[in-house]
Coordinates of C-alpha atoms in Angstrom, one line a residue:
Chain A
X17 CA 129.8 89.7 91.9
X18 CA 128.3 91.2 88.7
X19 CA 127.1 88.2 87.4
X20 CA 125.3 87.5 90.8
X21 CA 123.6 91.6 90.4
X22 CA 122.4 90.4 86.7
X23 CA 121.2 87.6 87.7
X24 CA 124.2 85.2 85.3
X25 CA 123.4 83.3 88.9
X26 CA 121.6 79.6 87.7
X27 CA 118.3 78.6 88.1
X28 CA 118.8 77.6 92.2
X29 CA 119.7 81.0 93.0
X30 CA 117.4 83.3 91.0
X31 CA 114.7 81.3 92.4
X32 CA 116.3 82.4 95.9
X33 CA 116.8 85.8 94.7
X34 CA 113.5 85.9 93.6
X35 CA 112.2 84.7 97.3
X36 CA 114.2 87.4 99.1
X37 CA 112.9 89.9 96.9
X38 CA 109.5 88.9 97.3
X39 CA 109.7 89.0 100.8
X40 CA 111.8 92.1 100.8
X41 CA 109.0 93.9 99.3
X42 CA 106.1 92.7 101.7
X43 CA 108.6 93.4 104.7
X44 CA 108.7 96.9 103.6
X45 CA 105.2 97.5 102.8
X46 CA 103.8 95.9 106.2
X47 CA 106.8 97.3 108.1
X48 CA 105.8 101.0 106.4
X49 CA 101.7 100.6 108.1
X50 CA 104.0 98.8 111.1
X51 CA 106.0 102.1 111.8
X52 CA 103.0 104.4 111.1
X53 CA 100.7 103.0 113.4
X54 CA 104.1 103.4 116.4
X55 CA 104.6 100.1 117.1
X56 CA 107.5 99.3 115.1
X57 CA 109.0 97.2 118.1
X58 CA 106.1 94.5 118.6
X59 CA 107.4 93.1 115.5
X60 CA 110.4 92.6 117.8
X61 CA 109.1 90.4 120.2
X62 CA 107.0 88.3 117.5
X63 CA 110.2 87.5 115.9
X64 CA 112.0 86.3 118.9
X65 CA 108.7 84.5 120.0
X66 CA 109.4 81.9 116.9
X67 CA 112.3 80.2 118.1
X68 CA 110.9 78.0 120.5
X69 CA 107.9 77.1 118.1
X70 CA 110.7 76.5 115.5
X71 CA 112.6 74.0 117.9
X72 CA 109.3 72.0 118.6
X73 CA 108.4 71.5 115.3
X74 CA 111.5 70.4 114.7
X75 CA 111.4 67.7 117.7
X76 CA 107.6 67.1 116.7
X77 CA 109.1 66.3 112.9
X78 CA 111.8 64.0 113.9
X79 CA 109.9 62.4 117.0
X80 CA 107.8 61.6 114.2
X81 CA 110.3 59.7 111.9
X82 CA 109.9 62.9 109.0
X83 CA 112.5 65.6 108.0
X84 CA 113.2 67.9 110.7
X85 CA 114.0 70.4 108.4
X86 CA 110.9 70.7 106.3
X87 CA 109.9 74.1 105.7
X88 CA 106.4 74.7 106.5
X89 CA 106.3 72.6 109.5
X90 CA 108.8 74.9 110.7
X91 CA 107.1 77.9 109.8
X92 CA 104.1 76.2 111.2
X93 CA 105.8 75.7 114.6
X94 CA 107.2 79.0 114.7
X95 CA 104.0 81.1 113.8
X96 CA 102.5 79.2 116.8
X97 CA 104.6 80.0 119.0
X98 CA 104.6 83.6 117.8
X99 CA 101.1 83.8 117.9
X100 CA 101.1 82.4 122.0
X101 CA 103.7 85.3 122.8
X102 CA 101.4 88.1 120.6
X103 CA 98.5 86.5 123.3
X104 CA 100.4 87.0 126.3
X105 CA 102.0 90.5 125.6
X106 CA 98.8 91.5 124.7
X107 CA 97.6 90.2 128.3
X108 CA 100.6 91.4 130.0
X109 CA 99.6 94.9 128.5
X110 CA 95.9 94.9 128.7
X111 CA 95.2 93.0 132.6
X112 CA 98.6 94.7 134.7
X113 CA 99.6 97.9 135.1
X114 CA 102.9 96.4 132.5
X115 CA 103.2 99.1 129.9
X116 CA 103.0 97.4 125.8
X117 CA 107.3 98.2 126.4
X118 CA 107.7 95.9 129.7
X119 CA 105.7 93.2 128.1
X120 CA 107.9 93.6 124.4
X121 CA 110.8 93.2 126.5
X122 CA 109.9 90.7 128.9
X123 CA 108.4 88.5 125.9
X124 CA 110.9 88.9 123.5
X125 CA 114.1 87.5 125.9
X126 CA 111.7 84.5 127.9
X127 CA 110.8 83.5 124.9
X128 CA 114.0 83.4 122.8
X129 CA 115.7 81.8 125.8
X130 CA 113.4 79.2 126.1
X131 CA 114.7 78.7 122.2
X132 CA 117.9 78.6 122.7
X133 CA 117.7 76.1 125.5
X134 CA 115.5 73.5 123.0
X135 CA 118.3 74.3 120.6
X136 CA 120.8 73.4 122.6
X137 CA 119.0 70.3 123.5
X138 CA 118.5 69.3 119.6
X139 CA 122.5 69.5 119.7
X140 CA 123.1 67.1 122.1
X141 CA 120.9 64.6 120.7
X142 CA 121.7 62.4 117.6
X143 CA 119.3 62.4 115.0
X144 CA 122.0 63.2 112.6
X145 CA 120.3 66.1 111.0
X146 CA 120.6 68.4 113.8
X147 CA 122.8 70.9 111.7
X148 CA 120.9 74.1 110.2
X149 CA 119.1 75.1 112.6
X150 CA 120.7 77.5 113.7
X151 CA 120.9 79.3 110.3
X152 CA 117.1 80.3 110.8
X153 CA 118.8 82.9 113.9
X154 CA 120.7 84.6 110.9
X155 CA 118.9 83.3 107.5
X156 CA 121.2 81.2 105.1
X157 CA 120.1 80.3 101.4
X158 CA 123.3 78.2 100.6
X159 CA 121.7 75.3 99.6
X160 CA 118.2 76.3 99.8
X161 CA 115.5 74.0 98.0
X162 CA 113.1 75.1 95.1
X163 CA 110.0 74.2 97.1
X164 CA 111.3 76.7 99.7
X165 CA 112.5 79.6 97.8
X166 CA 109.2 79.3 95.9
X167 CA 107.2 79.0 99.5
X168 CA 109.0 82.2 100.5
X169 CA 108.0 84.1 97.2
X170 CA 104.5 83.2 97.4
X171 CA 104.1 83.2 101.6
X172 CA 105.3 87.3 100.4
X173 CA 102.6 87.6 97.5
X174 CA 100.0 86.6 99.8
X175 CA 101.1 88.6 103.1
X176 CA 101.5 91.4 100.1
X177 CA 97.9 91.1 98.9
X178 CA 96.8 91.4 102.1
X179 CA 98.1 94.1 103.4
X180 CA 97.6 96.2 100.3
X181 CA 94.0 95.5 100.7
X182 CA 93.9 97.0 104.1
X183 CA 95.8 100.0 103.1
X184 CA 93.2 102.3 104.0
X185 CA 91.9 101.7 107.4
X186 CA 95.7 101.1 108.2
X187 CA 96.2 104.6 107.3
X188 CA 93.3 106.5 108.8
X189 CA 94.0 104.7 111.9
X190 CA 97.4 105.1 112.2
X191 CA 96.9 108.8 111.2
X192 CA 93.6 109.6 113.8
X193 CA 92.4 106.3 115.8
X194 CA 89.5 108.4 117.5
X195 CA 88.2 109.5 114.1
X196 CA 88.7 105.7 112.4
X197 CA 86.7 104.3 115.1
X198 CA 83.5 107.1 114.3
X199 CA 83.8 105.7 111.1
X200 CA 83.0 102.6 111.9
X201 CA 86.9 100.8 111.4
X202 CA 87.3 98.7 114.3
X203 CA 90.9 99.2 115.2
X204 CA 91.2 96.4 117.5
X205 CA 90.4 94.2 114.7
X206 CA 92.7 95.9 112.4
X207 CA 95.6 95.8 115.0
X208 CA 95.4 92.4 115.5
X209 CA 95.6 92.1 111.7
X210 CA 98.1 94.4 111.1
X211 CA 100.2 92.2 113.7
X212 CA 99.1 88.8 111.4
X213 CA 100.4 90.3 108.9
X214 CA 103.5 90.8 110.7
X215 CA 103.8 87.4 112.2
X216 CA 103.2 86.1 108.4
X217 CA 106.6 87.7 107.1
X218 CA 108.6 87.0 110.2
X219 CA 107.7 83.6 109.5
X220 CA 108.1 83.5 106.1
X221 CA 111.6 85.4 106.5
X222 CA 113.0 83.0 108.8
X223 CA 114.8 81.2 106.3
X224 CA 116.7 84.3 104.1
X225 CA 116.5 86.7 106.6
X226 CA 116.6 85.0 110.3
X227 CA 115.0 85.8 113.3
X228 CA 117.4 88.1 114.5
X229 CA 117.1 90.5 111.9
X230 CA 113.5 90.5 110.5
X231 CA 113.0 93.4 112.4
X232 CA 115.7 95.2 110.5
X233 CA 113.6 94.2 107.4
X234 CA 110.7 96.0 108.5
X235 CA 111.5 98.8 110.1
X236 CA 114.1 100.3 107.9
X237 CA 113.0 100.5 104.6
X238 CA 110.2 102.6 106.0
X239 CA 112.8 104.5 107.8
X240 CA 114.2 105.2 104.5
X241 CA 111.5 105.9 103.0
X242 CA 109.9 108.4 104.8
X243 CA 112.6 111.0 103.3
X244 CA 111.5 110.7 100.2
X245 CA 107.6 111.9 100.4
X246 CA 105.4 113.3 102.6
X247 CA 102.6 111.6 101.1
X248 CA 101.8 108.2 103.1
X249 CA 100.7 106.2 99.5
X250 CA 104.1 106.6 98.1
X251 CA 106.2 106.4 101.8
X252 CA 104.2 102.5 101.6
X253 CA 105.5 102.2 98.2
X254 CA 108.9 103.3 98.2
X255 CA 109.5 101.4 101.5
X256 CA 108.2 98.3 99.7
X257 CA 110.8 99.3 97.0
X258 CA 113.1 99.7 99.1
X259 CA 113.0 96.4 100.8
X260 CA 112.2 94.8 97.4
X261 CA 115.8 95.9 96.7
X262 CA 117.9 94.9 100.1
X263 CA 115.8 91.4 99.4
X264 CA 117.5 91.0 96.0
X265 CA 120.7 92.8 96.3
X266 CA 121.5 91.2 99.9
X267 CA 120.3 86.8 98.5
X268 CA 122.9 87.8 94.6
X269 CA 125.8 88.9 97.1
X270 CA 124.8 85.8 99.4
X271 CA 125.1 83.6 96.5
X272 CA 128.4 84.9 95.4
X273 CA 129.5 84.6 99.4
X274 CA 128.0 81.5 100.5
X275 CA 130.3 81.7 103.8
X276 CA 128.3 85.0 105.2
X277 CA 125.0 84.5 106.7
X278 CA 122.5 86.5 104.1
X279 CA 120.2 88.1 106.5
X280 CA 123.0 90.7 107.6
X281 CA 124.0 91.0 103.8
X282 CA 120.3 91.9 103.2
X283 CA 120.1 94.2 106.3
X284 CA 123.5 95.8 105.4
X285 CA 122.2 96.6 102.1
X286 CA 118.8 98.2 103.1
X287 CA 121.0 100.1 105.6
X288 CA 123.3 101.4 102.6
X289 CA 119.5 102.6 101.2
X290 CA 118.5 104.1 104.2
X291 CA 121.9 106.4 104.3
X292 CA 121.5 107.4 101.0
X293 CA 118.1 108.1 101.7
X294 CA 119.1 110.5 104.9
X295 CA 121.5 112.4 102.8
X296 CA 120.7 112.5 99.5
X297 CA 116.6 112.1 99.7
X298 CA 115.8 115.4 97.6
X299 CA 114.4 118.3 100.0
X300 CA 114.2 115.9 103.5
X301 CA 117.6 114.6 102.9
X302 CA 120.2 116.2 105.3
X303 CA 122.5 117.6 102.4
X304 CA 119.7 119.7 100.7
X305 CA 118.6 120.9 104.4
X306 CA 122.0 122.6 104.8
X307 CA 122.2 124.2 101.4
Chain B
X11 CA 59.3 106.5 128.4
X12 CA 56.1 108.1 127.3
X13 CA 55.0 108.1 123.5
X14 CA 56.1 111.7 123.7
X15 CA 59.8 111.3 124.9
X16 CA 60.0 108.2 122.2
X17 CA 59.0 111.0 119.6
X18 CA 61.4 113.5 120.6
X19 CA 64.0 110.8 120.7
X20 CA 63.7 109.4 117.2
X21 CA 63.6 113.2 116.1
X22 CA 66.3 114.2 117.9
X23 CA 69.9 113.5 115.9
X24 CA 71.6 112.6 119.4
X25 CA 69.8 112.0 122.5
X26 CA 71.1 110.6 126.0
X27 CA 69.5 109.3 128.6
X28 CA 70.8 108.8 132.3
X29 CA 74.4 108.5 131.0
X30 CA 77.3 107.5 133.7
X31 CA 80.9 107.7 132.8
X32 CA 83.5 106.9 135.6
X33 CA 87.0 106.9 135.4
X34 CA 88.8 104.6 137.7
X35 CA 85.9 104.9 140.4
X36 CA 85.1 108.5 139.9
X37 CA 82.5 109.9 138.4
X38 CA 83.1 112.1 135.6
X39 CA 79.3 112.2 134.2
X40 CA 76.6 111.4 136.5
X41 CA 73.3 110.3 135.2
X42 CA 73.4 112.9 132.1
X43 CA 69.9 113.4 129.7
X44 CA 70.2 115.6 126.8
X45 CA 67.8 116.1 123.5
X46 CA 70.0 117.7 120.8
X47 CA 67.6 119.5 118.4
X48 CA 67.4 119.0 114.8
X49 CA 68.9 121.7 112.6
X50 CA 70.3 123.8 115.3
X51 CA 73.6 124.8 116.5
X52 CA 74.2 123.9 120.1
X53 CA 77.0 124.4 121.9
X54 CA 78.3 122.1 124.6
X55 CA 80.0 125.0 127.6
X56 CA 81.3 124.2 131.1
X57 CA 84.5 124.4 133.2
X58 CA 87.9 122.7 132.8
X59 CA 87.3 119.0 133.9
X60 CA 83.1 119.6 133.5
X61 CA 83.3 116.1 131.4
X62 CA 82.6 118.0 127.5
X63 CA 84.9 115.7 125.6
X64 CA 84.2 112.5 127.4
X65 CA 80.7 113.5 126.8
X66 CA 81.0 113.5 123.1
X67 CA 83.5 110.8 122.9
X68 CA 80.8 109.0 124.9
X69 CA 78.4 109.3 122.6
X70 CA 80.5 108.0 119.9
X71 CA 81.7 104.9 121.4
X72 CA 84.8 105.9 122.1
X73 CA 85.1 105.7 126.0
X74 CA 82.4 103.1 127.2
X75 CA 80.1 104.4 129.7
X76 CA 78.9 102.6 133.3
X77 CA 75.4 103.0 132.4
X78 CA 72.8 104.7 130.0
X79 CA 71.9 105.3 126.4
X80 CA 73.5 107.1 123.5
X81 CA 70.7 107.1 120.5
X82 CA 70.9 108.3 117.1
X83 CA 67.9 109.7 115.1
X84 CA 66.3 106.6 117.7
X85 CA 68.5 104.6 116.9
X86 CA 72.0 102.9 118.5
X87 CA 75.7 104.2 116.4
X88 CA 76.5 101.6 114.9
X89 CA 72.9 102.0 112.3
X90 CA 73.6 105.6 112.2
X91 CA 77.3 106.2 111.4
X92 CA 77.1 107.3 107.9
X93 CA 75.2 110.6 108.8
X94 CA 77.8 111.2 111.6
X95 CA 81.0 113.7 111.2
X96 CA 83.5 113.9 113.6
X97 CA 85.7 116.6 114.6
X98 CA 88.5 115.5 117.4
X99 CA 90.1 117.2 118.9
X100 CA 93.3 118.8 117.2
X101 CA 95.9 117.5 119.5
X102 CA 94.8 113.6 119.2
X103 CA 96.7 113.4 116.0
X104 CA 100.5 112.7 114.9
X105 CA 101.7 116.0 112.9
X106 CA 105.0 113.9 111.8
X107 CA 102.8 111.6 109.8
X108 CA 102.8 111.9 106.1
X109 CA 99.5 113.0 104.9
X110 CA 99.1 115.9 103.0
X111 CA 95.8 117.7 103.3
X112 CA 94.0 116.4 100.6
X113 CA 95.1 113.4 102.1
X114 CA 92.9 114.0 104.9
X115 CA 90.3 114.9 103.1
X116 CA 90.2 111.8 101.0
X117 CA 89.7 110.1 104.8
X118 CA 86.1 111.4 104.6
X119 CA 85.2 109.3 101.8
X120 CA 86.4 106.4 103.2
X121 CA 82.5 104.4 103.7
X122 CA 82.0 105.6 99.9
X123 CA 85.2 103.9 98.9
X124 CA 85.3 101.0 100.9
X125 CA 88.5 99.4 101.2
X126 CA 89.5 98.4 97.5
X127 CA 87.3 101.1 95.5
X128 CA 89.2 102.9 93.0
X129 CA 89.7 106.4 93.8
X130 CA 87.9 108.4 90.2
X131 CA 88.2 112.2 89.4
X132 CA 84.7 112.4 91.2
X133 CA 86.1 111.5 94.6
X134 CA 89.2 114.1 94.0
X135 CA 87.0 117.0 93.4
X136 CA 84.8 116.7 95.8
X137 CA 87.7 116.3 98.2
X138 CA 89.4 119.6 96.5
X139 CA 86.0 121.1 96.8
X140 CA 85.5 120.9 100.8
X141 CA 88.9 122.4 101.3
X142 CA 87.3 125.6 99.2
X143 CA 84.8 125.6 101.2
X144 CA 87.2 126.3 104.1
X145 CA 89.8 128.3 102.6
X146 CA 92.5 125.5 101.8
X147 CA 92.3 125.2 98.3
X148 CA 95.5 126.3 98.0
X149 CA 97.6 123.7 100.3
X150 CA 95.8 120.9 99.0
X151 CA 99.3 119.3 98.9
X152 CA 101.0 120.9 102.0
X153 CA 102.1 118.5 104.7
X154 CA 99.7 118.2 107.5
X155 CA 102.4 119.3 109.9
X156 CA 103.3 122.0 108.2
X157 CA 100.1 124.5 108.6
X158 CA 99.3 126.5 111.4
X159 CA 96.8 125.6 114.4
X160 CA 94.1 127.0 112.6
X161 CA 94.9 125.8 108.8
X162 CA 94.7 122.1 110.4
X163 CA 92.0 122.4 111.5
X164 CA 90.1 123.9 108.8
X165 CA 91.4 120.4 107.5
X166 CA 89.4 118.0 109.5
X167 CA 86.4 120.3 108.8
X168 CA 86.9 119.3 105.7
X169 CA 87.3 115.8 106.0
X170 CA 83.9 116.2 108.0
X171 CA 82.4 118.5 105.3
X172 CA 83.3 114.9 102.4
X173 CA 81.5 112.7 104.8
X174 CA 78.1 115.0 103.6
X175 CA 76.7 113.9 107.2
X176 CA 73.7 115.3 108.9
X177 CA 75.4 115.6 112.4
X178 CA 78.5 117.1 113.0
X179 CA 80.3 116.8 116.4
X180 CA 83.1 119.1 116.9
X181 CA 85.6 118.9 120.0
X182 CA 86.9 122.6 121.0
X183 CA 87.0 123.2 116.7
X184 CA 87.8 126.8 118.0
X185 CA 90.9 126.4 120.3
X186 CA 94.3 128.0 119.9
X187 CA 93.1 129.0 116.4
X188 CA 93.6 132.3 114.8
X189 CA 90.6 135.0 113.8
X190 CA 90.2 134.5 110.4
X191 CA 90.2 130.7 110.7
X192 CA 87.5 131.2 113.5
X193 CA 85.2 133.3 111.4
X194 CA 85.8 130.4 108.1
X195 CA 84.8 127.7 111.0
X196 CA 81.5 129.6 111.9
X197 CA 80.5 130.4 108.8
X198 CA 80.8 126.7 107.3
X199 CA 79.3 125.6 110.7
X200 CA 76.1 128.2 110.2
X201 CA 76.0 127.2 106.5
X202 CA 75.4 123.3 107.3
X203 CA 72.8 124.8 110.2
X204 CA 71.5 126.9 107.4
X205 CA 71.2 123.8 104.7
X206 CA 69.1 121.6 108.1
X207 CA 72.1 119.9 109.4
X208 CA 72.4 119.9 113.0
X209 CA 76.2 121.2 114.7
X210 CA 77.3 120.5 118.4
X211 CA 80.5 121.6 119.2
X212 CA 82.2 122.0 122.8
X213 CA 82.8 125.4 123.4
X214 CA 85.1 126.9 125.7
X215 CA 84.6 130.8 125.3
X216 CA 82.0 132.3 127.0
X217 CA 81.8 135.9 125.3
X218 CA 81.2 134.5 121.6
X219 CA 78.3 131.7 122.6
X220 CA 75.2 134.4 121.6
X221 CA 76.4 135.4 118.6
X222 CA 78.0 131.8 117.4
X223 CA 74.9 129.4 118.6
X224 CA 71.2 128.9 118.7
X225 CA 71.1 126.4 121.9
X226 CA 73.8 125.6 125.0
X227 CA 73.8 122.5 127.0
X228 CA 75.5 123.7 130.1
X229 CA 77.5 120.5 131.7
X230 CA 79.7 120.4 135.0
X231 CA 79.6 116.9 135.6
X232 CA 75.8 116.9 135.6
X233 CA 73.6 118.4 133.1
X234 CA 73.2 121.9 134.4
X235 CA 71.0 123.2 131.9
X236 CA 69.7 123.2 128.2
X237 CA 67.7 125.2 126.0
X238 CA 67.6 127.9 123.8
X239 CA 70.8 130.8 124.3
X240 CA 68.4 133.3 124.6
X241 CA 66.8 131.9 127.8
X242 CA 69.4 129.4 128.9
X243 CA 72.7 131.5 128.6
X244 CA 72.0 133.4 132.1
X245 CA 74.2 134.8 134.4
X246 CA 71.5 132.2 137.2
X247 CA 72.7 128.8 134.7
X248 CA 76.2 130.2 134.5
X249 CA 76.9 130.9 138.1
X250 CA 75.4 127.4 138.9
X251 CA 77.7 125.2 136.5
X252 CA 81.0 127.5 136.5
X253 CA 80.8 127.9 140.9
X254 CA 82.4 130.5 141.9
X255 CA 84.9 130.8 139.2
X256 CA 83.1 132.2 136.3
X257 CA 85.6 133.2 133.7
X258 CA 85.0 136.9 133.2
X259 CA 81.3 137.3 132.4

């Protein structure tokens, strides 16, 4: 377990290490504008909205004599299928009287049923290579490829990059949308960014961290961080820190315990953080309120 | 339009023509014209409900009218938004959120820095500079949240004051806030007048309109009146846009 912390791991699984941290890092950082604009739980329903997209690229794949398995057509499928239930919660929300809840709710479980059920169909038939798929529910990195760790490391960078370079509108709409419109920041635009961005680590998560618990990724490093400052440059920072950290710590103990799924091993880890953080954070932190 | 309304329009820093705002059906501004003069303070007055905000909010795009014209200097927003402040109103924003005052400052320079210019000394001082100018210098790194009613809001002034526009639109800038942050306000406010920017704020207390502004656009709904406080602010213009329940005066 020590060598996996100091990285004694071999070349396979420091390349995975280096994956989950990468994305660890832009989790937290989009998660932080993600949680300051209020709409942590959108990022909810776009995870859950991958699964079907994930079992019909898989079909497509095989149907078309390739490997089912192959990364980016997966993430392909899934950030399709993300993006169509985005579309429809955001015309759920916008054309009926459906609060942006309702329609969170009502996409998430349609569309992770309708998932389930095209998984359950790839079971029954015989290509063979059916197994695996459902590790993208929970994220698994036992056995992961080069190309894919690598993918994941730069699908963060870029989704990193990105946001960073929006880190200003982001703020001074999350902070005062009337007054960011006057300025000229269109915050449509920039929300429907903000929830690329989103879509873009939930996809490129799926593999260390699952679907089930990208969300977890997001939301609590900023959680955590927000005890630490009340200054909204370093809150983006340290959550990016933050999930930087559950990234790497959660794919070394993974690679010591192949058996357990790694996204709960990351998510367990940021949790860890975000406790320490709620106690011991100097002067927000719970035990320095009391004294 | 005549030659002489297209004058006064492109010489007026807000000017709107026949405006209509409804609100599921309902009227809440009927067919509203107002010239806003150059360099003067004007103060927007009229009952609960009159339509002040969504008059202002109008005029900035951000609740789309039925029908009419917002123009800037002449011209539509969107060519005029760097010589345009805003002051919303205090209640539109999330106290929990971590910004510290100069933070909010800093959020006035954003169309100087653009989204990846470095932040230099320059920017920081001038920043540090408008909260002098309202009182603040000294909870430059105080949590928004953590001032009083009248502290935060000398804070968005100050955002305003680093956008160095030549309009500022304020929204109530005077409610639920204390004396001495009222008197700070008016002075900054009749210091920009002074320098030839123009000031219209929405005003919701009759007795301090004479001594705070030089013009009143009286609003219930309609445009009631406009002009000069002098010769506008009347008990006639007053009884007509507050009805029968004119709020001790």
């Amino acid at each position: 377990m020590l060598d996996a912390l100091t990285l004694q791991l071999g070349y396979n699984a420091t390349l995975v290490a280096l994956g989950a941290t990468a994305l660890g890092l832009a989790a937290g950082t989009v998660g932080a504008f993600l949680t300051l604009r209020k709409r942590a739980l959108v990022s909810d329903a776009i995870s859950h909205a991958t699964l079907p997209g994930l079992a019909l690229a898989f079909l497509v794949m095989v149907s078309l004599g390739g490997d089912g398995r192959f990364l980016p057509g997966l993430m392909l499928g899934s950030a399709l299928s993300a993006a169509a239930g985005l579309w429809v919660m955001g015309w759920l929300t916008r054309r009926t009287r459906l609060t942006e809840d309702t329609a969170i709710g009502a996409i998430l479980s349609v569309f992770f049923g309708a998932g389930i059920v095209l998984l359950t169909v790839i079971q029954t038939l015989s290509t063979g290579q059916q197994a695996g798929l459902e590790d993208f529910l929970l994220g698994a990195t036992a056995g992961m490829l080069r190309s894919e760790a690598l993918t994941i490391a730069a699908g963060g960078a870029l989704v990193l990059a990105a946001t960073l370079a929006l880190r200003r509108p982001l703020l001074i709409a999350a902070f005062d949308p009337g007054y960011a419109r006057v300025t000229g920041i269109d915050t449509d635009r920039l929300d429907r960014a903000l929830m690329l961005l989103v879509l873009a680590v939930t996809v490129t998560g799926l593999k260390i961290v699952g679907l089930i618990l990208i969300v977890a990724l997001l939301i609590i490093p900023s959680a955590a961080a927000r005890f630490w400052s009340e200054s909204a440059a370093r809150v983006v920072a340290i959550s990016g820190g933050i999930g930087a950290l559950s990234g790497y710590v959660g794919a070394a103990l993974s690679a010591t315990a192949p058996d357990l799924p790694t996204g709960p091993l990351i998510v367990l880890t940021a949790s860890a953080l975000f406790t320490l953080s709620l106690f011991a954070a100097p002067a927000r932190g719970l035990l320095w309120r009391r004294a | 339009m005549s030659p002489f309304d297209v004058a006064r329009q492109i010489h007026s820093p807000l000017s709107v023509q026949d405006l209509t705002v409804a609100y599921r059906g309902a009227p809440v501004l009927d067919g509203i014209h107002m010239t806003i003069a150059p360099g003067q303070m004007t103060a927007i007055i009229g009952p609960n409900g009159a339509g002040k905000s969504t008059l202002l909010k109008t005029c900035l795009g951000l609740v789309s009218a039925r029908s009419g014209l917002v123009r800037f200097w002449g011209d539509p927003l969107p060519r005029q938004r760097a010589r345009i402040a805003y002051v919303p109103q205090r209640a539109s924003v999330d106290w929990e959120f971590p910004a510290r005052a100069l933070d909010v400052v800093m959020m006035g320079l954003y169309r100087d820095l653009g989204l990846l210019g470095r932040v230099k000394a320059q920017h920081l001082d001038r920043a540090q500079a408008c909260l002098a100018r309202v009182g603040m210098e000294d909870y430059a790194t105080r949590q928004i949240g953590q001032l009083s009613g009248g502290q935060q809001q000398r804070v968005f002034l100050a955002r305003a004051l680093a956008q160095e526009a030549d309009l500022y639109l304020l929204d109530e800038p005077l409610a639920g806030v204390d004396a001495a942050t009222e008197a700070a306000i008016i002075a900054v406010l009749q210091g920009l007048r002074d320098a030839g920017k123009t000031v219209v704020a929405v005003h919701h207390d009759l007795s301090t309109v004479e001594a705070y502004f030089d013009r009143v656009f009286l609003l219930n709904r309609h445009a009631m009146a406009e002009g000069p406080v002098a010769t506008t602010f009347t008990r006639a213009t007053l009884a007509r846009t507050y009805g029968g329940t004119l709020p001790g005066h």
